[in-house]
Amino acid sequence: MAPAGRVLIAADKFKGSLTAVQVAEHVTAGLRRARPGLEVEALPVADGGDGTVAAAVAGGFARREVRVTGPLGTPVTAAYALRDGTAVVEMAEASGLQRLPDGVLAPLTATTYGTGEVLLAAIEAGARTVVLGVGGSATTDGGAGMLEALGARFLDLDGDPLPPGGGPLRELDTADLSRLDPRLRDVEVVLASDVDNPLTGPQGAAAVYGPQKGASENDVAALDAGLARLAHVLAEAAGPDAGRDVTAAAQAPGAGAAGGIGFAALVGLGAAFRPGIEVLLDVLGFAPALGRADLVITGEGSLDAQTLHGKAPAGVAAAARAAGRPVVAVCGRLTIDDAALRGAGIEAAYPLTALEPDPARCMAEAGPLLERVAERLAADHL
């Protein structure tokens, strides 16, 4: 048990029930109920997926909104975050599953065009560094839509522009990136993702994530073929030397992120791939906050095997452990054992299911349950 000091709450959202900001609010309430007057600092975090812009805004960035093209081609209002020349762009804001009507999936035709429009808006607003958080996408178009919005051209055998989506990529004949907005040359793009899949193949964007977006077995095959065609045509367009780099980029970690938008960012925007949580911790100023803390509380909705592979709590715990700060976690449910937790640098975890075993009630009553969990945590660790 640590002496009562300053607590840093750096937790991700509880998907489907609480935003990262709400998680911090409820944990704070529970801690202070148990320890009145406790110093608590909240720094909501994200790993590049949905909720990334909200975390940046909570960390002091300005929220900007822009009207762009949604994944089905209809207009949507997307937000990005901006501070001191750095923009945080969350592709799910423009091109995510959250932008589809209930019950509607479009695995072959959903486009990332709107994400390119958000990038343009950020650059026009003065961004010179863009953190592109990817995750929660409705798309498998290899980022072709995004590049098209930025000035690229993708043509079929007749010289006509391809229709939107990953399905038509099988008909791609020529690609031209020479017309990309020249301002991109002066912008540093960081691809922030917790996904390290390649573009194509059995571990690629279509095979692994296509079914989550409504793709049938035949759709997956068509999408994978389209992504392979995109990589081939872009390699040909780049010439023999640069073409080898394009081919290598298709198999690089992160190329398959968000339906292949990672590949487009790497090849078309010269992006550097970094684990999403590492990028966001840097952008949000986690290190100074960590230096002020005696105990760190992290967490997310489901603390499971995936958490250990680049999700927000693992990134927070790794940074805290390097600084010699103890870490505990809160979560909706817990499916990994104590040894795995300790291996990740987390001393203990407090799931809501320990108080309410019914998952549906846990989701519905997440806020009050989280406050009770925080009281227990305070009794154990403060």
mmCIF file with all atom_site columns, N, CA and C in Angstrom, residues 274-325:
data_model
loop_
_atom_site.group_PDB
_atom_site.id
_atom_site.type_symbol
_atom_site.label_atom_id
_atom_site.label_alt_id
_atom_site.label_comp_id
_atom_site.label_asym_id
_atom_site.label_entity_id
_atom_site.label_seq_id
_atom_site.pdbx_PDB_ins_code
_atom_site.Cartn_x
_atom_site.Cartn_y
_atom_site.Cartn_z
_atom_site.occupancy
_atom_site.B_iso_or_equiv
_atom_site.pdbx_formal_charge
_atom_site.auth_seq_id
_atom_site.auth_comp_id
_atom_site.auth_asym_id
_atom_site.auth_atom_id
_atom_site.pdbx_PDB_model_num
ATOM 1   N N  . ARG A 1 274 ? 4.021   4.280   -35.779 1.00 0.00 ? 274 ARG A N  1
ATOM 2   C CA . ARG A 1 274 ? 4.348   4.119   -34.367 1.00 0.00 ? 274 ARG A CA 1
ATOM 3   C C  . ARG A 1 274 ? 3.133   3.554   -33.640 1.00 0.00 ? 274 ARG A C  1
ATOM 4   N N  . PRO A 1 275 ? 3.354   2.745   -32.604 1.00 0.00 ? 275 PRO A N  1
ATOM 5   C CA . PRO A 1 275 ? 2.216   2.275   -31.811 1.00 0.00 ? 275 PRO A CA 1
ATOM 6   C C  . PRO A 1 275 ? 1.376   3.449   -31.326 1.00 0.00 ? 275 PRO A C  1
ATOM 7   N N  . GLY A 1 276 ? 0.066   3.348   -31.518 1.00 0.00 ? 276 GLY A N  1
ATOM 8   C CA . GLY A 1 276 ? -0.819  4.474   -31.244 1.00 0.00 ? 276 GLY A CA 1
ATOM 9   C C  . GLY A 1 276 ? -0.708  5.028   -29.846 1.00 0.00 ? 276 GLY A C  1
ATOM 10  N N  . ILE A 1 277 ? -0.628  4.151   -28.850 1.00 0.00 ? 277 ILE A N  1
ATOM 11  C CA . ILE A 1 277 ? -0.600  4.645   -27.476 1.00 0.00 ? 277 ILE A CA 1
ATOM 12  C C  . ILE A 1 277 ? 0.685   5.415   -27.199 1.00 0.00 ? 277 ILE A C  1
ATOM 13  N N  . GLU A 1 278 ? 1.804   4.986   -27.789 1.00 0.00 ? 278 GLU A N  1
ATOM 14  C CA . GLU A 1 278 ? 3.063   5.712   -27.592 1.00 0.00 ? 278 GLU A CA 1
ATOM 15  C C  . GLU A 1 278 ? 2.951   7.132   -28.149 1.00 0.00 ? 278 GLU A C  1
ATOM 16  N N  . VAL A 1 279 ? 2.370   7.238   -29.344 1.00 0.00 ? 279 VAL A N  1
ATOM 17  C CA . VAL A 1 279 ? 2.214   8.552   -29.965 1.00 0.00 ? 279 VAL A CA 1
ATOM 18  C C  . VAL A 1 279 ? 1.328   9.444   -29.109 1.00 0.00 ? 279 VAL A C  1
ATOM 19  N N  . LEU A 1 280 ? 0.194   8.901   -28.681 1.00 0.00 ? 280 LEU A N  1
ATOM 20  C CA . LEU A 1 280 ? -0.759  9.718   -27.925 1.00 0.00 ? 280 LEU A CA 1
ATOM 21  C C  . LEU A 1 280 ? -0.190  10.133  -26.574 1.00 0.00 ? 280 LEU A C  1
ATOM 22  N N  . LEU A 1 281 ? 0.565   9.257   -25.934 1.00 0.00 ? 281 LEU A N  1
ATOM 23  C CA . LEU A 1 281 ? 1.175   9.632   -24.657 1.00 0.00 ? 281 LEU A CA 1
ATOM 24  C C  . LEU A 1 281 ? 2.139   10.795  -24.850 1.00 0.00 ? 281 LEU A C  1
ATOM 25  N N  . ASP A 1 282 ? 2.905   10.764  -25.935 1.00 0.00 ? 282 ASP A N  1
ATOM 26  C CA . ASP A 1 282 ? 3.808   11.882  -26.227 1.00 0.00 ? 282 ASP A CA 1
ATOM 27  C C  . ASP A 1 282 ? 3.025   13.169  -26.466 1.00 0.00 ? 282 ASP A C  1
ATOM 28  N N  . VAL A 1 283 ? 2.006   13.071  -27.322 1.00 0.00 ? 283 VAL A N  1
ATOM 29  C CA . VAL A 1 283 ? 1.225   14.250  -27.720 1.00 0.00 ? 283 VAL A CA 1
ATOM 30  C C  . VAL A 1 283 ? 0.497   14.860  -26.526 1.00 0.00 ? 283 VAL A C  1
ATOM 31  N N  . LEU A 1 284 ? 0.006   14.006  -25.634 1.00 0.00 ? 284 LEU A N  1
ATOM 32  C CA . LEU A 1 284 ? -0.803  14.482  -24.514 1.00 0.00 ? 284 LEU A CA 1
ATOM 33  C C  . LEU A 1 284 ? 0.028   14.964  -23.322 1.00 0.00 ? 284 LEU A C  1
ATOM 34  N N  . GLY A 1 285 ? 1.333   14.776  -23.368 1.00 0.00 ? 285 GLY A N  1
ATOM 35  C CA . GLY A 1 285 ? 2.170   15.217  -22.256 1.00 0.00 ? 285 GLY A CA 1
ATOM 36  C C  . GLY A 1 285 ? 2.119   14.267  -21.073 1.00 0.00 ? 285 GLY A C  1
ATOM 37  N N  . PHE A 1 286 ? 2.161   12.963  -21.351 1.00 0.00 ? 286 PHE A N  1
ATOM 38  C CA . PHE A 1 286 ? 2.058   11.973  -20.286 1.00 0.00 ? 286 PHE A CA 1
ATOM 39  C C  . PHE A 1 286 ? 3.269   12.003  -19.357 1.00 0.00 ? 286 PHE A C  1
ATOM 40  N N  . ALA A 1 287 ? 4.463   12.195  -19.922 1.00 0.00 ? 287 ALA A N  1
ATOM 41  C CA . ALA A 1 287 ? 5.678   12.127  -19.099 1.00 0.00 ? 287 ALA A CA 1
ATOM 42  C C  . ALA A 1 287 ? 5.670   13.146  -17.962 1.00 0.00 ? 287 ALA A C  1
ATOM 43  N N  . PRO A 1 288 ? 5.349   14.421  -18.200 1.00 0.00 ? 288 PRO A N  1
ATOM 44  C CA . PRO A 1 288 ? 5.297   15.362  -17.074 1.00 0.00 ? 288 PRO A CA 1
ATOM 45  C C  . PRO A 1 288 ? 4.238   14.981  -16.037 1.00 0.00 ? 288 PRO A C  1
ATOM 46  N N  . ALA A 1 289 ? 3.071   14.513  -16.503 1.00 0.00 ? 289 ALA A N  1
ATOM 47  C CA . ALA A 1 289 ? 2.022   14.097  -15.569 1.00 0.00 ? 289 ALA A CA 1
ATOM 48  C C  . ALA A 1 289 ? 2.475   12.903  -14.743 1.00 0.00 ? 289 ALA A C  1
ATOM 49  N N  . LEU A 1 290 ? 3.183   11.982  -15.390 1.00 0.00 ? 290 LEU A N  1
ATOM 50  C CA . LEU A 1 290 ? 3.693   10.807  -14.688 1.00 0.00 ? 290 LEU A CA 1
ATOM 51  C C  . LEU A 1 290 ? 4.687   11.216  -13.605 1.00 0.00 ? 290 LEU A C  1
ATOM 52  N N  . GLY A 1 291 ? 5.494   12.231  -13.904 1.00 0.00 ? 291 GLY A N  1
ATOM 53  C CA . GLY A 1 291 ? 6.471   12.697  -12.929 1.00 0.00 ? 291 GLY A CA 1
ATOM 54  C C  . GLY A 1 291 ? 5.837   13.268  -11.675 1.00 0.00 ? 291 GLY A C  1
ATOM 55  N N  . ARG A 1 292 ? 4.586   13.702  -11.778 1.00 0.00 ? 292 ARG A N  1
ATOM 56  C CA . ARG A 1 292 ? 3.887   14.272  -10.618 1.00 0.00 ? 292 ARG A CA 1
ATOM 57  C C  . ARG A 1 292 ? 3.117   13.221  -9.827  1.00 0.00 ? 292 ARG A C  1
ATOM 58  N N  . ALA A 1 293 ? 3.068   11.981  -10.326 1.00 0.00 ? 293 ALA A N  1
ATOM 59  C CA . ALA A 1 293 ? 2.188   10.964  -9.747  1.00 0.00 ? 293 ALA A CA 1
ATOM 60  C C  . ALA A 1 293 ? 2.925   10.002  -8.819  1.00 0.00 ? 293 ALA A C  1
ATOM 61  N N  . ASP A 1 294 ? 2.186   9.524   -7.824  1.00 0.00 ? 294 ASP A N  1
ATOM 62  C CA . ASP A 1 294 ? 2.685   8.451   -6.958  1.00 0.00 ? 294 ASP A CA 1
ATOM 63  C C  . ASP A 1 294 ? 2.056   7.107   -7.324  1.00 0.00 ? 294 ASP A C  1
ATOM 64  N N  . LEU A 1 295 ? 0.898   7.140   -7.954  1.00 0.00 ? 295 LEU A N  1
ATOM 65  C CA . LEU A 1 295 ? 0.198   5.934   -8.382  1.00 0.00 ? 295 LEU A CA 1
ATOM 66  C C  . LEU A 1 295 ? -0.516  6.248   -9.691  1.00 0.00 ? 295 LEU A C  1
ATOM 67  N N  . VAL A 1 296 ? -0.480  5.293   -10.624 1.00 0.00 ? 296 VAL A N  1
ATOM 68  C CA . VAL A 1 296 ? -1.145  5.442   -11.918 1.00 0.00 ? 296 VAL A CA 1
ATOM 69  C C  . VAL A 1 296 ? -2.273  4.421   -12.015 1.00 0.00 ? 296 VAL A C  1
ATOM 70  N N  . ILE A 1 297 ? -3.439  4.904   -12.428 1.00 0.00 ? 297 ILE A N  1
ATOM 71  C CA . ILE A 1 297 ? -4.583  4.025   -12.677 1.00 0.00 ? 297 ILE A CA 1
ATOM 72  C C  . ILE A 1 297 ? -4.882  4.066   -14.165 1.00 0.00 ? 297 ILE A C  1
ATOM 73  N N  . THR A 1 298 ? -4.832  2.912   -14.799 1.00 0.00 ? 298 THR A N  1
ATOM 74  C CA . THR A 1 298 ? -5.162  2.810   -16.207 1.00 0.00 ? 298 THR A CA 1
ATOM 75  C C  . THR A 1 298 ? -6.349  1.872   -16.367 1.00 0.00 ? 298 THR A C  1
ATOM 76  N N  . GLY A 1 299 ? -6.712  1.555   -17.610 1.00 0.00 ? 299 GLY A N  1
ATOM 77  C CA . GLY A 1 299 ? -7.813  0.622   -17.809 1.00 0.00 ? 299 GLY A CA 1
ATOM 78  C C  . GLY A 1 299 ? -8.495  0.794   -19.143 1.00 0.00 ? 299 GLY A C  1
ATOM 79  N N  . GLU A 1 300 ? -9.416  -0.124  -19.414 1.00 0.00 ? 300 GLU A N  1
ATOM 80  C CA . GLU A 1 300 ? -10.285 -0.100  -20.599 1.00 0.00 ? 300 GLU A CA 1
ATOM 81  C C  . GLU A 1 300 ? -11.423 -1.081  -20.342 1.00 0.00 ? 300 GLU A C  1
ATOM 82  N N  . GLY A 1 301 ? -12.360 -1.133  -21.276 1.00 0.00 ? 301 GLY A N  1
ATOM 83  C CA . GLY A 1 301 ? -13.552 -1.951  -21.064 1.00 0.00 ? 301 GLY A CA 1
ATOM 84  C C  . GLY A 1 301 ? -13.263 -3.413  -20.834 1.00 0.00 ? 301 GLY A C  1
ATOM 85  N N  . SER A 1 302 ? -12.404 -3.992  -21.689 1.00 0.00 ? 302 SER A N  1
ATOM 86  C CA . SER A 1 302 ? -12.066 -5.407  -21.561 1.00 0.00 ? 302 SER A CA 1
ATOM 87  C C  . SER A 1 302 ? -10.562 -5.549  -21.449 1.00 0.00 ? 302 SER A C  1
ATOM 88  N N  . LEU A 1 303 ? -10.105 -5.998  -20.309 1.00 0.00 ? 303 LEU A N  1
ATOM 89  C CA . LEU A 1 303 ? -8.677  -6.228  -20.092 1.00 0.00 ? 303 LEU A CA 1
ATOM 90  C C  . LEU A 1 303 ? -8.419  -7.690  -20.447 1.00 0.00 ? 303 LEU A C  1
ATOM 91  N N  . ASP A 1 304 ? -7.886  -7.918  -21.645 1.00 0.00 ? 304 ASP A N  1
ATOM 92  C CA . ASP A 1 304 ? -7.753  -9.281  -22.149 1.00 0.00 ? 304 ASP A CA 1
ATOM 93  C C  . ASP A 1 304 ? -6.430  -9.447  -22.884 1.00 0.00 ? 304 ASP A C  1
ATOM 94  N N  . ALA A 1 305 ? -6.292  -10.565 -23.602 1.00 0.00 ? 305 ALA A N  1
ATOM 95  C CA . ALA A 1 305 ? -5.023  -10.850 -24.279 1.00 0.00 ? 305 ALA A CA 1
ATOM 96  C C  . ALA A 1 305 ? -4.664  -9.756  -25.276 1.00 0.00 ? 305 ALA A C  1
ATOM 97  N N  . GLN A 1 306 ? -5.660  -9.169  -25.924 1.00 0.00 ? 306 GLN A N  1
ATOM 98  C CA . GLN A 1 306 ? -5.377  -8.095  -26.883 1.00 0.00 ? 306 GLN A CA 1
ATOM 99  C C  . GLN A 1 306 ? -4.767  -6.881  -26.200 1.00 0.00 ? 306 GLN A C  1
ATOM 100 N N  . THR A 1 307 ? -5.124  -6.657  -24.943 1.00 0.00 ? 307 THR A N  1
ATOM 101 C CA . THR A 1 307 ? -4.586  -5.522  -24.205 1.00 0.00 ? 307 THR A CA 1
ATOM 102 C C  . THR A 1 307 ? -3.069  -5.550  -24.184 1.00 0.00 ? 307 THR A C  1
ATOM 103 N N  . LEU A 1 308 ? -2.499  -6.734  -24.125 1.00 0.00 ? 308 LEU A N  1
ATOM 104 C CA . LEU A 1 308 ? -1.062  -6.879  -23.988 1.00 0.00 ? 308 LEU A CA 1
ATOM 105 C C  . LEU A 1 308 ? -0.320  -6.582  -25.274 1.00 0.00 ? 308 LEU A C  1
ATOM 106 N N  . HIS A 1 309 ? -1.048  -6.407  -26.375 1.00 0.00 ? 309 HIS A N  1
ATOM 107 C CA . HIS A 1 309 ? -0.417  -6.195  -27.684 1.00 0.00 ? 309 HIS A CA 1
ATOM 108 C C  . HIS A 1 309 ? -0.708  -4.794  -28.202 1.00 0.00 ? 309 HIS A C  1
ATOM 109 N N  . GLY A 1 310 ? -0.238  -3.797  -27.472 1.00 0.00 ? 310 GLY A N  1
ATOM 110 C CA . GLY A 1 310 ? -0.286  -2.438  -27.976 1.00 0.00 ? 310 GLY A CA 1
ATOM 111 C C  . GLY A 1 310 ? -1.494  -1.619  -27.599 1.00 0.00 ? 310 GLY A C  1
ATOM 112 N N  . LYS A 1 311 ? -2.395  -2.158  -26.780 1.00 0.00 ? 311 LYS A N  1
ATOM 113 C CA . LYS A 1 311 ? -3.543  -1.364  -26.354 1.00 0.00 ? 311 LYS A CA 1
ATOM 114 C C  . LYS A 1 311 ? -3.111  -0.333  -25.308 1.00 0.00 ? 311 LYS A C  1
ATOM 115 N N  . ALA A 1 312 ? -3.995  0.617   -25.044 1.00 0.00 ? 312 ALA A N  1
ATOM 116 C CA . ALA A 1 312 ? -3.651  1.752   -24.196 1.00 0.00 ? 312 ALA A CA 1
ATOM 117 C C  . ALA A 1 312 ? -3.137  1.346   -22.808 1.00 0.00 ? 312 ALA A C  1
ATOM 118 N N  . PRO A 1 313 ? -3.819  0.452   -22.064 1.00 0.00 ? 313 PRO A N  1
ATOM 119 C CA . PRO A 1 313 ? -3.325  0.136   -20.718 1.00 0.00 ? 313 PRO A CA 1
ATOM 120 C C  . PRO A 1 313 ? -1.915  -0.437  -20.710 1.00 0.00 ? 313 PRO A C  1
ATOM 121 N N  . ALA A 1 314 ? -1.580  -1.252  -21.710 1.00 0.00 ? 314 ALA A N  1
ATOM 122 C CA . ALA A 1 314 ? -0.226  -1.814  -21.770 1.00 0.00 ? 314 ALA A CA 1
ATOM 123 C C  . ALA A 1 314 ? 0.801   -0.721  -22.012 1.00 0.00 ? 314 ALA A C  1
ATOM 124 N N  . GLY A 1 315 ? 0.466   0.238   -22.870 1.00 0.00 ? 315 GLY A N  1
ATOM 125 C CA . GLY A 1 315 ? 1.389   1.339   -23.131 1.00 0.00 ? 315 GLY A CA 1
ATOM 126 C C  . GLY A 1 315 ? 1.580   2.229   -21.922 1.00 0.00 ? 315 GLY A C  1
ATOM 127 N N  . VAL A 1 316 ? 0.492   2.525   -21.233 1.00 0.00 ? 316 VAL A N  1
ATOM 128 C CA . VAL A 1 316 ? 0.576   3.325   -20.010 1.00 0.00 ? 316 VAL A CA 1
ATOM 129 C C  . VAL A 1 316 ? 1.421   2.606   -18.966 1.00 0.00 ? 316 VAL A C  1
ATOM 130 N N  . ALA A 1 317 ? 1.167   1.317   -18.795 1.00 0.00 ? 317 ALA A N  1
ATOM 131 C CA . ALA A 1 317 ? 1.892   0.549   -17.778 1.00 0.00 ? 317 ALA A CA 1
ATOM 132 C C  . ALA A 1 317 ? 3.381   0.469   -18.103 1.00 0.00 ? 317 ALA A C  1
ATOM 133 N N  . ALA A 1 318 ? 3.722   0.306   -19.382 1.00 0.00 ? 318 ALA A N  1
ATOM 134 C CA . ALA A 1 318 ? 5.133   0.222   -19.769 1.00 0.00 ? 318 ALA A CA 1
ATOM 135 C C  . ALA A 1 318 ? 5.855   1.529   -19.462 1.00 0.00 ? 318 ALA A C  1
ATOM 136 N N  . ALA A 1 319 ? 5.211   2.646   -19.787 1.00 0.00 ? 319 ALA A N  1
ATOM 137 C CA . ALA A 1 319 ? 5.834   3.949   -19.517 1.00 0.00 ? 319 ALA A CA 1
ATOM 138 C C  . ALA A 1 319 ? 5.964   4.201   -18.020 1.00 0.00 ? 319 ALA A C  1
ATOM 139 N N  . ALA A 1 320 ? 4.937   3.827   -17.271 1.00 0.00 ? 320 ALA A N  1
ATOM 140 C CA . ALA A 1 320 ? 4.976   4.038   -15.824 1.00 0.00 ? 320 ALA A CA 1
ATOM 141 C C  . ALA A 1 320 ? 6.027   3.161   -15.160 1.00 0.00 ? 320 ALA A C  1
ATOM 142 N N  . ARG A 1 321 ? 6.114   1.915   -15.620 1.00 0.00 ? 321 ARG A N  1
ATOM 143 C CA . ARG A 1 321 ? 7.111   1.013   -15.039 1.00 0.00 ? 321 ARG A CA 1
ATOM 144 C C  . ARG A 1 321 ? 8.527   1.531   -15.291 1.00 0.00 ? 321 ARG A C  1
ATOM 145 N N  . ALA A 1 322 ? 8.755   2.077   -16.493 1.00 0.00 ? 322 ALA A N  1
ATOM 146 C CA . ALA A 1 322 ? 10.071  2.628   -16.816 1.00 0.00 ? 322 ALA A CA 1
ATOM 147 C C  . ALA A 1 322 ? 10.417  3.795   -15.905 1.00 0.00 ? 322 ALA A C  1
ATOM 148 N N  . ALA A 1 323 ? 9.387   4.502   -15.419 1.00 0.00 ? 323 ALA A N  1
ATOM 149 C CA . ALA A 1 323 ? 9.600   5.641   -14.523 1.00 0.00 ? 323 ALA A CA 1
ATOM 150 C C  . ALA A 1 323 ? 9.524   5.242   -13.053 1.00 0.00 ? 323 ALA A C  1
ATOM 151 N N  . GLY A 1 324 ? 9.326   3.958   -12.784 1.00 0.00 ? 324 GLY A N  1
ATOM 152 C CA . GLY A 1 324 ? 9.278   3.488   -11.406 1.00 0.00 ? 324 GLY A CA 1
ATOM 153 C C  . GLY A 1 324 ? 8.004   3.812   -10.672 1.00 0.00 ? 324 GLY A C  1
ATOM 154 N N  . ARG A 1 325 ? 6.893   3.982   -11.422 1.00 0.00 ? 325 ARG A N  1
ATOM 155 C CA . ARG A 1 325 ? 5.613   4.292   -10.796 1.00 0.00 ? 325 ARG A CA 1
ATOM 156 C C  . ARG A 1 325 ? 4.717   3.051   -10.792 1.00 0.00 ? 325 ARG A C  1
#
